[in-house]
Structures are given as C-alpha cells and as structure tokens.
Amino acid sequence: EAIRAHLPAHTEPALAALLEWLRIPSVSASAAHAPDVRHAAAWLLSKFQRLGLATRLIETQGHPTVFAHTEQLSSRPTVLI
C-alpha cells in the first residue's frame, strides 16, 4: 500500500531521470563512445550516491563498472542490476 501512495508523485521524476540516462550514447561495443560510457557510469554513480548507497567506480581493461550497495536488511528485497 505504501508503494501505491508513493507512485503518483514520483513516477514522472523517475521516468525523466531514466530517460536522461538512456539518452547518453553509451554503446559499449563502439570505441567512439568510450567517453560516453564513462559519462553514463558517472551519472549512475552520482544517482546511487544521492540515494545514500556506498558506491565505487571499478576500472577494468574495458569500460568502468559501477558498484553500489547498502546494508542488507532481511525485511527488504535484494536488487541486482
């Protein structure tokens, strides 16, 4: 029931944020978009930090990976993206 109360006021901003992220041309198979992939990772890292998650950007031989986590609570679901 709490989620039903939350959705009307938050759907539009959440959708706008998702579309902002999806507009970053971060096609990882194209070397031309390497800076865009990094920008998309930084964007996501920032969003997770604002949500209060512990975050880090993990450098790889290819593109960076975003890792974010919070304390595991048995009363809350685990989400893996």
PDB file of C-alpha atoms in Angstrom:
ATOM      1  CA  GLU A   1       0.000   0.000   0.000  1.00  0.00           C
ATOM      2  CA  ALA A   2       2.895   2.380   0.697  1.00  0.00           C
ATOM      3  CA  ILE A   3       4.138   1.952  -2.853  1.00  0.00           C
ATOM      4  CA  ARG A   4       0.731   2.921  -4.245  1.00  0.00           C
ATOM      5  CA  ALA A   5       0.855   6.145  -2.270  1.00  0.00           C
ATOM      6  CA  HIS A   6       4.415   6.825  -3.408  1.00  0.00           C
ATOM      7  CA  LEU A   7       3.997   6.242  -7.147  1.00  0.00           C
ATOM      8  CA  PRO A   8       1.757   9.131  -8.266  1.00  0.00           C
ATOM      9  CA  ALA A   9       4.151  11.840  -7.103  1.00  0.00           C
ATOM     10  CA  HIS A  10       7.362  10.056  -8.069  1.00  0.00           C
ATOM     11  CA  THR A  11       6.700   8.307 -11.371  1.00  0.00           C
ATOM     12  CA  GLU A  12       7.283  11.353 -13.576  1.00  0.00           C
ATOM     13  CA  PRO A  13      10.644  12.364 -11.996  1.00  0.00           C
ATOM     14  CA  ALA A  14      11.872   8.759 -12.017  1.00  0.00           C
ATOM     15  CA  LEU A  15      10.948   8.351 -15.669  1.00  0.00           C
ATOM     16  CA  ALA A  16      12.622  11.666 -16.561  1.00  0.00           C
ATOM     17  CA  ALA A  17      15.830  10.544 -14.804  1.00  0.00           C
ATOM     18  CA  LEU A  18      15.784   7.186 -16.583  1.00  0.00           C
ATOM     19  CA  LEU A  19      15.304   8.861 -19.967  1.00  0.00           C
ATOM     20  CA  GLU A  20      18.162  11.286 -19.218  1.00  0.00           C
ATOM     21  CA  TRP A  21      20.460   8.334 -18.553  1.00  0.00           C
ATOM     22  CA  LEU A  22      19.263   6.440 -21.634  1.00  0.00           C
ATOM     23  CA  ARG A  23      19.996   9.451 -23.864  1.00  0.00           C
ATOM     24  CA  ILE A  24      23.719   9.099 -23.162  1.00  0.00           C
ATOM     25  CA  PRO A  25      25.052   7.272 -26.263  1.00  0.00           C
ATOM     26  CA  SER A  26      26.922   4.658 -24.276  1.00  0.00           C
ATOM     27  CA  VAL A  27      27.089   1.840 -26.811  1.00  0.00           C
ATOM     28  CA  SER A  28      29.962  -0.098 -25.284  1.00  0.00           C
ATOM     29  CA  ALA A  29      30.815  -2.034 -28.449  1.00  0.00           C
ATOM     30  CA  SER A  30      31.872   1.180 -30.190  1.00  0.00           C
ATOM     31  CA  ALA A  31      35.247   2.649 -29.190  1.00  0.00           C
ATOM     32  CA  ALA A  32      33.968   6.037 -30.327  1.00  0.00           C
ATOM     33  CA  HIS A  33      31.552   6.008 -27.393  1.00  0.00           C
ATOM     34  CA  ALA A  34      34.115   5.209 -24.674  1.00  0.00           C
ATOM     35  CA  PRO A  35      33.803   8.738 -23.186  1.00  0.00           C
ATOM     36  CA  ASP A  36      30.025   8.374 -23.246  1.00  0.00           C
ATOM     37  CA  VAL A  37      30.222   5.034 -21.423  1.00  0.00           C
ATOM     38  CA  ARG A  38      32.331   6.736 -18.745  1.00  0.00           C
ATOM     39  CA  HIS A  39      29.795   9.587 -18.585  1.00  0.00           C
ATOM     40  CA  ALA A  40      26.921   7.102 -18.175  1.00  0.00           C
ATOM     41  CA  ALA A  41      28.812   5.345 -15.379  1.00  0.00           C
ATOM     42  CA  ALA A  42      29.494   8.653 -13.605  1.00  0.00           C
ATOM     43  CA  TRP A  43      25.829   9.626 -13.978  1.00  0.00           C
ATOM     44  CA  LEU A  44      24.699   6.343 -12.411  1.00  0.00           C
ATOM     45  CA  LEU A  45      27.300   6.581  -9.659  1.00  0.00           C
ATOM     46  CA  SER A  46      26.011  10.047  -8.755  1.00  0.00           C
ATOM     47  CA  LYS A  47      22.381   8.876  -8.639  1.00  0.00           C
ATOM     48  CA  PHE A  48      23.273   5.966  -6.356  1.00  0.00           C
ATOM     49  CA  GLN A  49      25.277   8.270  -4.074  1.00  0.00           C
ATOM     50  CA  ARG A  50      22.295  10.627  -3.766  1.00  0.00           C
ATOM     51  CA  LEU A  51      20.194   7.632  -2.731  1.00  0.00           C
ATOM     52  CA  GLY A  52      22.645   7.027   0.106  1.00  0.00           C
ATOM     53  CA  LEU A  53      24.323   3.932  -1.286  1.00  0.00           C
ATOM     54  CA  ALA A  54      28.012   3.244  -0.826  1.00  0.00           C
ATOM     55  CA  THR A  55      29.446   3.433  -4.336  1.00  0.00           C
ATOM     56  CA  ARG A  56      32.610   2.986  -6.278  1.00  0.00           C
ATOM     57  CA  LEU A  57      33.686   3.102  -9.863  1.00  0.00           C
ATOM     58  CA  ILE A  58      35.672  -0.009 -10.740  1.00  0.00           C
ATOM     59  CA  GLU A  59      38.146   0.409 -13.564  1.00  0.00           C
ATOM     60  CA  THR A  60      38.544  -2.554 -15.888  1.00  0.00           C
ATOM     61  CA  GLN A  61      40.570  -3.222 -19.017  1.00  0.00           C
ATOM     62  CA  GLY A  62      37.458  -2.211 -20.907  1.00  0.00           C
ATOM     63  CA  HIS A  63      34.752   0.053 -19.571  1.00  0.00           C
ATOM     64  CA  PRO A  64      34.251   1.089 -15.957  1.00  0.00           C
ATOM     65  CA  THR A  65      31.761  -0.757 -13.766  1.00  0.00           C
ATOM     66  CA  VAL A  66      29.555   0.870 -11.134  1.00  0.00           C
ATOM     67  CA  PHE A  67      29.246  -0.951  -7.837  1.00  0.00           C
ATOM     68  CA  ALA A  68      26.756   0.259  -5.251  1.00  0.00           C
ATOM     69  CA  HIS A  69      25.435  -1.312  -2.097  1.00  0.00           C
ATOM     70  CA  THR A  70      23.780  -0.658   1.195  1.00  0.00           C
ATOM     71  CA  GLU A  71      23.312  -2.606   4.370  1.00  0.00           C
ATOM     72  CA  GLN A  72      21.370  -5.798   3.695  1.00  0.00           C
ATOM     73  CA  LEU A  73      18.074  -5.817   5.560  1.00  0.00           C
ATOM     74  CA  SER A  74      16.152  -9.058   5.896  1.00  0.00           C
ATOM     75  CA  SER A  75      12.889  -7.102   5.688  1.00  0.00           C
ATOM     76  CA  ARG A  76      13.831  -5.586   2.318  1.00  0.00           C
ATOM     77  CA  PRO A  77      14.319  -7.208  -1.089  1.00  0.00           C
ATOM     78  CA  THR A  78      17.715  -7.520  -2.727  1.00  0.00           C
ATOM     79  CA  VAL A  79      18.011  -5.914  -6.157  1.00  0.00           C
ATOM     80  CA  LEU A  80      20.762  -6.769  -8.607  1.00  0.00           C
ATOM     81  CA  ILE A  81      21.028  -4.661 -11.757  1.00  0.00           C
TER      82      ILE A  81
END
